[in-house]
Coordinates of C-alpha atoms and ligand atoms in Angstrom, one line a residue:
M130 CA 1.2 -8.0 16.4
P131 CA 2.7 -4.8 15.2
L132 CA 3.6 -4.6 11.5
L133 CA 7.2 -3.8 12.3
Q134 CA 9.2 -4.2 15.4
R135 CA 12.6 -2.6 15.8
S136 CA 14.9 -1.8 18.7
Y137 CA 17.1 1.2 18.7
E138 CA 20.0 2.1 20.9
Q139 CA 19.8 5.6 22.3
T140 CA 21.9 7.1 25.1
G141 CA 23.0 3.7 26.2
E142 CA 19.5 2.6 27.0
R143 CA 17.6 0.2 24.7
R144 CA 14.2 1.4 23.6
N145 CA 11.8 -0.8 21.7
F146 CA 9.3 0.8 19.4
S147 CA 7.3 -0.2 16.4
L148 CA 6.5 1.9 13.4
S149 CA 2.9 1.0 13.7
R150 CA 2.9 2.7 17.1
L151 CA 4.4 5.9 15.9
P152 CA 1.8 8.8 16.2
Y153 CA 0.8 8.2 12.6
D154 CA -2.7 7.1 13.6
A155 CA -3.2 10.2 15.7
I156 CA -2.3 12.6 12.9
N157 CA -4.0 10.6 10.1
S158 CA -7.4 9.9 11.5
T159 CA -9.2 13.2 10.8
A160 CA -12.8 12.8 9.7
E161 CA -11.8 14.1 6.2
N162 CA -9.1 11.4 5.8
R163 CA -11.4 8.6 6.9
T164 CA -14.0 9.6 4.3
N165 CA -11.5 10.0 1.5
D166 CA -9.9 6.7 2.3
R167 CA -13.1 4.6 2.8
N168 CA -13.4 3.3 -0.7
R169 CA -9.8 2.8 -1.5
I170 CA -8.3 1.2 1.6
T171 CA -5.9 -1.5 0.6
L172 CA -5.6 -5.0 1.9
M173 CA -1.9 -4.6 2.2
P174 CA -1.0 -1.5 4.1
L175 CA 2.7 -0.6 3.6
N176 CA 5.1 1.5 5.6
V177 CA 6.3 4.0 3.1
A178 CA 9.0 6.6 3.6
V179 CA 9.6 9.5 1.2
Q180 CA 13.0 11.0 0.8
M181 CA 12.3 14.5 -0.6
D182 CA 13.2 18.2 -0.3
P183 CA 11.5 20.2 2.4
I184 CA 7.8 19.5 2.1
E185 CA 6.8 23.1 3.3
R186 CA 8.3 24.5 0.1
I187 CA 6.5 22.4 -2.5
N188 CA 3.8 23.8 -4.8
I189 CA 1.2 21.1 -4.4
R190 CA -0.7 22.0 -7.6
G191 CA 2.0 20.6 -9.8
D192 CA 4.0 18.4 -7.5
S193 CA 4.2 14.7 -8.5
T194 CA 5.7 13.6 -5.2
F195 CA 2.7 15.1 -3.5
A196 CA 0.3 13.3 -5.9
L197 CA 2.0 10.0 -5.0
L198 CA 1.7 10.7 -1.3
L199 CA -2.0 11.6 -1.6
E200 CA -2.7 8.3 -3.4
A201 CA -0.6 6.3 -1.0
Q202 CA -2.5 7.7 2.0
A203 CA -5.9 7.1 0.2
R204 CA -4.9 3.5 -0.1
G205 CA -4.2 3.2 3.6
H206 CA -0.4 3.2 3.5
S207 CA 1.5 4.8 6.4
L208 CA 3.7 7.7 5.3
F209 CA 7.0 8.8 6.8
Y210 CA 8.9 11.8 5.7
Y211 CA 12.6 12.7 5.8
T212 CA 15.0 15.0 3.9
P213 CA 18.3 13.6 2.5
D214 CA 20.2 15.4 5.3
Q215 CA 18.7 12.9 7.8
L216 CA 20.4 9.9 6.3
V217 CA 22.9 8.1 8.5
M218 CA 25.0 5.1 7.5
R219 CA 26.5 3.3 10.5
D220 CA 28.7 0.3 9.6
G221 CA 26.6 -0.3 6.5
T222 CA 23.2 0.0 8.2
V223 CA 21.2 2.9 6.9
S224 CA 18.8 4.8 9.2
A225 CA 17.1 8.2 9.1
S226 CA 15.1 10.4 11.5
V227 CA 11.6 10.1 10.0
Q228 CA 8.4 11.9 10.8
P229 CA 4.9 10.4 10.3
L230 CA 3.2 12.4 7.6
A231 CA -0.4 13.2 6.7
V232 CA -1.2 15.1 3.5
R233 CA -4.2 17.1 2.4
D234 CA -4.8 18.6 -1.1
K235 CA -5.2 22.1 0.4
A236 CA -2.7 24.8 -0.5
G237 CA -1.2 26.5 2.6
D238 CA -2.3 23.6 4.8
H239 CA -1.0 20.5 2.9
Y240 CA 0.7 18.4 5.5
T241 CA 1.0 17.5 9.2
L242 CA 4.1 15.9 10.6
G243 CA 4.4 13.8 13.7
E244 CA 7.2 13.3 16.2
A245 CA 10.6 12.4 14.7
R246 CA 12.0 9.0 15.4
V247 CA 15.1 7.3 14.1
V248 CA 14.3 4.1 12.1
E249 CA 16.4 1.7 10.1
L250 CA 15.2 2.2 6.6
S251 CA 15.4 -1.5 5.8
S252 CA 12.4 -1.9 8.3
L253 CA 10.2 -0.1 5.8
D254 CA 8.4 -1.7 2.9
V255 CA 9.0 1.2 0.4
V256 CA 11.2 4.2 0.1
L257 CA 10.4 6.8 -2.6
L258 CA 13.6 8.5 -3.8
R259 CA 12.1 11.9 -4.8
Q260 CA 14.5 14.7 -4.0
D261 CA 15.1 17.1 -6.9
P262 CA 18.4 17.4 -8.7
P263 CA 21.2 18.8 -8.8
F264 CA 22.6 15.4 -9.6
D265 CA 25.8 16.0 -7.7
L266 CA 27.9 14.1 -5.3
A267 CA 25.4 14.6 -2.5
Y268 CA 22.7 13.0 -4.7
I269 CA 25.0 10.2 -5.7
T270 CA 26.0 9.5 -2.1
S271 CA 22.3 9.1 -1.1
T272 CA 21.8 6.6 -3.9
H273 CA 24.8 4.6 -2.5
M274 CA 23.1 4.6 0.9
L275 CA 19.7 3.6 -0.4
E276 CA 21.3 0.8 -2.4
R277 CA 22.1 -0.9 1.0
I278 CA 18.5 -1.4 2.0
Q279 CA 17.6 -3.3 -1.2
P280 CA 16.0 -5.7 -2.0
K281 CA 14.5 -6.0 1.5
T282 CA 13.0 -2.5 1.0
L283 CA 11.7 -1.5 -2.4
V284 CA 13.3 1.8 -3.4
V285 CA 11.5 3.7 -6.3
N286 CA 13.3 4.3 -8.6
D287 CA 16.1 1.8 -8.1
P288 CA 18.9 3.9 -6.7
A289 CA 21.8 2.2 -8.4
H290 CA 20.1 2.6 -11.8
V291 CA 19.2 6.2 -11.0
R292 CA 22.9 6.8 -10.4
N293 CA 23.8 5.2 -13.7
A294 CA 21.3 7.0 -15.8
P295 CA 21.8 10.8 -15.7
E296 CA 19.0 12.0 -18.0
K297 CA 21.1 13.5 -20.8
V298 CA 23.6 10.6 -20.7
F299 CA 21.1 7.7 -20.6
V300 CA 19.5 9.0 -23.8
T301 CA 22.8 8.3 -25.7
E302 CA 22.1 4.6 -25.4
F303 CA 19.4 5.2 -28.0
P304 CA 21.4 7.2 -30.7
D305 CA 18.8 6.7 -33.4
L306 CA 16.1 8.2 -31.3
M307 CA 17.9 11.4 -30.3
P308 CA 18.9 14.5 -32.3
P309 CA 22.6 14.8 -33.4
T310 CA 24.3 15.4 -30.1
L311 CA 27.9 15.9 -28.8
V312 CA 28.9 15.5 -25.2
T313 CA 32.3 17.2 -24.9
R314 CA 34.3 20.3 -23.8
D315 CA 36.7 20.0 -26.8
L316 CA 36.7 23.2 -28.8
A317 CA 37.7 21.6 -32.1
A318 CA 35.0 19.0 -31.9
I319 CA 32.3 21.6 -31.1
K320 CA 33.5 23.8 -34.0
K321 CA 33.3 20.8 -36.4
F322 CA 29.8 19.9 -35.2
R323 CA 28.7 23.5 -35.6
A324 CA 30.0 23.7 -39.1
E325 CA 28.1 20.6 -39.9
H326 CA 24.7 21.5 -38.3
G327 CA 24.7 25.3 -38.3
D328 CA 22.0 26.1 -35.7
I329 CA 23.0 24.5 -32.4
V330 CA 22.0 24.4 -28.7
M331 CA 24.6 24.4 -25.9
K332 CA 23.5 23.3 -22.4
P333 CA 25.0 21.9 -19.3
L334 CA 25.1 18.1 -19.0
Y335 CA 23.7 18.1 -15.5
G336 CA 21.4 21.2 -15.9
K337 CA 17.7 21.2 -15.0
G338 CA 14.7 23.5 -15.4
G339 CA 16.2 25.1 -18.6
E340 CA 19.2 26.5 -16.8
A341 CA 21.8 27.9 -19.2
V342 CA 20.3 26.6 -22.4
F343 CA 21.6 28.6 -25.3
R344 CA 20.7 28.6 -29.0
L345 CA 23.5 29.7 -31.4
A346 CA 22.7 30.4 -35.0
R347 CA 25.4 29.6 -37.6
E348 CA 26.6 33.2 -37.8
D349 CA 26.4 34.0 -34.1
L350 CA 29.6 35.8 -33.1
N351 CA 29.1 35.0 -29.4
F352 CA 30.1 31.4 -29.9
G353 CA 33.7 31.9 -28.8
S354 CA 32.8 33.8 -25.6
L355 CA 30.0 31.4 -24.8
Y356 CA 32.5 28.5 -25.2
D357 CA 34.9 30.3 -22.8
L358 CA 32.1 30.9 -20.3
F359 CA 31.0 27.2 -20.3
A360 CA 34.6 26.1 -20.0
A361 CA 35.2 28.3 -17.0
T362 CA 31.8 27.5 -15.4
F363 CA 31.5 23.7 -15.8
R364 CA 34.1 21.0 -14.8
E365 CA 32.2 18.5 -16.8
P366 CA 31.7 18.2 -20.6
W367 CA 28.5 19.7 -21.8
V368 CA 25.8 19.0 -24.4
V369 CA 26.0 20.5 -27.9
Q370 CA 23.0 19.6 -29.9
K371 CA 21.4 20.3 -33.3
F372 CA 18.7 23.0 -32.8
L373 CA 15.3 21.5 -33.3
P374 CA 12.9 24.2 -34.8
A375 CA 9.9 22.1 -33.8
V376 CA 10.5 23.2 -30.2
K377 CA 8.1 26.1 -30.9
E378 CA 5.3 23.5 -31.0
G379 CA 6.5 22.2 -27.7
D380 CA 8.7 19.8 -25.7
K381 CA 6.5 16.8 -24.9
R382 CA 6.8 15.1 -21.5
I383 CA 5.8 11.5 -21.8
I384 CA 5.4 9.4 -18.6
L385 CA 6.2 5.7 -18.6
V386 CA 5.2 3.5 -15.6
D387 CA 7.2 0.3 -15.5
G388 CA 8.2 0.8 -19.1
E389 CA 4.6 1.4 -20.4
F390 CA 3.2 4.6 -21.7
A391 CA 1.0 6.2 -19.0
G392 CA 0.3 9.8 -20.1
A393 CA 1.7 12.8 -21.7
V394 CA 1.6 16.6 -21.6
N395 CA 3.0 19.1 -24.1
R396 CA 4.9 22.1 -22.9
V397 CA 4.9 25.1 -25.3
P398 CA 7.6 27.7 -24.7
A399 CA 6.7 31.4 -24.2
A400 CA 7.0 33.4 -27.4
D401 CA 10.2 35.1 -26.1
D402 CA 12.0 32.1 -24.8
L403 CA 13.6 28.9 -26.2
R404 CA 12.9 26.9 -23.1
S405 CA 9.7 24.9 -22.6
N406 CA 10.2 24.3 -18.9
M407 CA 7.2 25.4 -17.0
V408 CA 9.4 27.2 -14.5
R409 CA 10.5 29.3 -17.5
G410 CA 7.0 30.2 -18.6
G411 CA 6.3 27.1 -20.7
V412 CA 2.6 26.4 -21.0
P413 CA 1.2 22.9 -20.5
K414 CA -1.2 21.7 -23.2
A415 CA -3.2 18.5 -23.7
T416 CA -1.6 16.2 -26.2
D417 CA -1.7 12.7 -27.9
L418 CA 1.2 10.5 -28.9
S419 CA 2.4 10.4 -32.5
A420 CA 3.3 7.1 -34.2
R421 CA 7.0 8.0 -33.7
E422 CA 6.5 8.8 -30.0
R423 CA 4.7 5.4 -29.5
E424 CA 7.7 3.8 -31.2
I425 CA 10.1 5.6 -28.8
C426 CA 8.0 4.3 -25.8
K427 CA 8.1 0.8 -27.2
R428 CA 11.9 1.0 -27.6
L429 CA 12.5 2.3 -24.1
G430 CA 10.1 0.0 -22.3
P431 CA 12.4 -3.1 -21.9
A432 CA 15.4 -1.0 -20.9
L433 CA 13.4 0.8 -18.2
R434 CA 11.9 -2.4 -16.8
E435 CA 15.3 -4.1 -16.8
R436 CA 16.6 -1.3 -14.7
R437 CA 13.6 -1.2 -12.3
L438 CA 13.0 2.5 -13.3
L439 CA 9.4 2.4 -12.4
F440 CA 8.5 6.1 -12.8
V441 CA 10.2 7.8 -15.8
G442 CA 9.5 11.0 -17.7
I443 CA 10.9 11.3 -21.2
D444 CA 11.1 14.5 -23.2
V445 CA 10.6 14.6 -26.9
I446 CA 11.0 17.6 -29.3
G447 CA 9.7 17.1 -32.9
G448 CA 9.9 13.4 -32.6
F449 CA 13.5 13.4 -31.1
L450 CA 14.2 12.1 -27.6
T451 CA 16.2 14.6 -25.6
E452 CA 16.0 13.4 -22.0
I453 CA 15.1 10.4 -20.0
N454 CA 14.3 11.7 -16.5
V455 CA 14.7 9.1 -13.8
T456 CA 15.7 11.1 -10.7
S457 CA 12.5 12.8 -9.8
P458 CA 10.2 13.0 -12.8
T459 CA 7.1 15.3 -12.8
G460 CA 3.9 15.5 -14.8
I461 CA 1.5 13.4 -12.8
R462 CA -0.8 16.2 -11.9
A463 CA -0.6 18.0 -15.3
V464 CA -1.6 14.7 -17.1
K465 CA -4.6 14.2 -14.8
N466 CA -5.7 17.9 -15.1
F467 CA -6.0 17.4 -18.9
G468 CA -8.2 14.3 -18.4
G469 CA -5.4 11.7 -18.7
A470 CA -4.7 8.7 -16.6
D471 CA -4.4 8.7 -12.9
I472 CA -0.6 8.0 -13.0
A473 CA -0.2 8.0 -9.2
A474 CA -2.7 5.1 -9.0
L475 CA -0.9 3.2 -11.8
I476 CA 2.4 3.6 -9.9
W477 CA 1.0 2.4 -6.6
D478 CA -0.7 -0.6 -8.3
K479 CA 2.8 -1.5 -9.6
I480 CA 4.5 -0.9 -6.2
E481 CA 1.8 -3.0 -4.4
G482 CA 2.2 -5.7 -7.0
Q483 CA 5.9 -5.8 -6.5
R484 CA 5.7 -5.9 -2.7
R485 CA 3.1 -8.7 -2.9
G486 CA 5.5 -10.7 -5.0
A487 CA 8.4 -10.0 -2.6
Ligands
ADP634 N1 18.1 20.7 -29.3 C1 17.2 21.6 -29.0 N2 16.5 22.3 -29.9 C2 15.5 23.1 -29.5 N3 15.2 23.5 -28.3 C3 15.9 22.8 -27.3 C4 16.9 21.9 -27.6 N4 17.4 21.4 -26.4 C5 16.8 22.1 -25.4 N5 15.8 22.9 -25.9 C6 14.9 23.8 -25.2 O1 15.4 24.0 -23.9 C7 14.6 23.4 -22.9 C8 15.5 22.8 -21.8 O2 16.4 21.9 -22.3 P1 16.5 20.4 -21.8 O3 17.5 19.7 -22.6 O4 15.2 19.8 -21.6 O5 17.2 20.6 -20.4 P2 16.6 20.8 -18.9 O6 17.1 19.6 -18.2 O7 17.2 22.0 -18.3 O8 15.1 20.8 -19.0 C9 13.8 22.4 -23.7 O9 12.5 22.1 -23.0 C10 13.6 23.1 -25.0 O10 12.6 24.0 -24.9
MG635 MG1 14.0 19.3 -19.9

């Protein structure tokens, strides 16, 4: 009996096919895969689709989605790949043209895709929502579509809660954990905040990868022009935050799996840059958690579990929480490289546990 049986209407003719008969087995049964999988094969193989950006462009050394895919494959789950552009909602039913996917931890030869087929996403056990921001209307629309296949299909992270928790807004639910922060585009309010705190940072509310993050010292004469530039560039309010001098010691990425601390990596900015993001030259370093950081994890845990935000990366500078990343957090491979936990394995343990309970 095939694991899944679906019928799909194409060019007037009804074609039956089952996901288990997609050419997945053919592409996934190399000798190498069989050996890797031997010890970890799971008793409950799942059909897993990943919604992600084009797989040919990823850098597998640091990519957390790739780490999740490797682990899923090692456990015997079947993988299917699609990009957000493949999503179709017809009268409330969501489908996508997916391709069976096999992955290998080999740069330059990291994946093989099988033949594309249209499937109803609700026929799958799990969908990993893993495309990168921008968190724009395209992103928001795909969360609306994925919401339709729940709870039949487990979507990780929960799309409705992803939509409701933009990383620099969600953090404002924990005002005592964050640095003094304004979200506004009002000139008078920003001037008042600047007079109070002196050294400030201005950054876009929906920015990523350190884009357009500026530090303004108390006496900086560029404030007025920078205000004008932000006002002309962004339709949204932006973030004005007290500058945290501790940033030179690093911006710590802490990963929580189902609300529990799972691992951390520090990111130290280059000597000539404010930004710790690795794409801006920030250097990853091994790290432990301070008492304050443990406290932050403890405080966030229940809120994350309640929202079914299974895989979350928070950012902490000098003991202050600045971001709660829920869209497509990273850090799995960096944590493991420094001898930390196998976070991909922890995440799949949770997903399998939730599917068993479904
Ligand atoms: N309040 C702040 N004080 C000091 N440095 C900051 C502050 N806010 C941001 N930064 C620096 O800028 C980087 C990017 O800012 P962040 O808020 O994490 O936005 P992004 O989403 O672009 O990563 C941080 O990693 C940190 O190095
Ligand atoms: Mg950041």
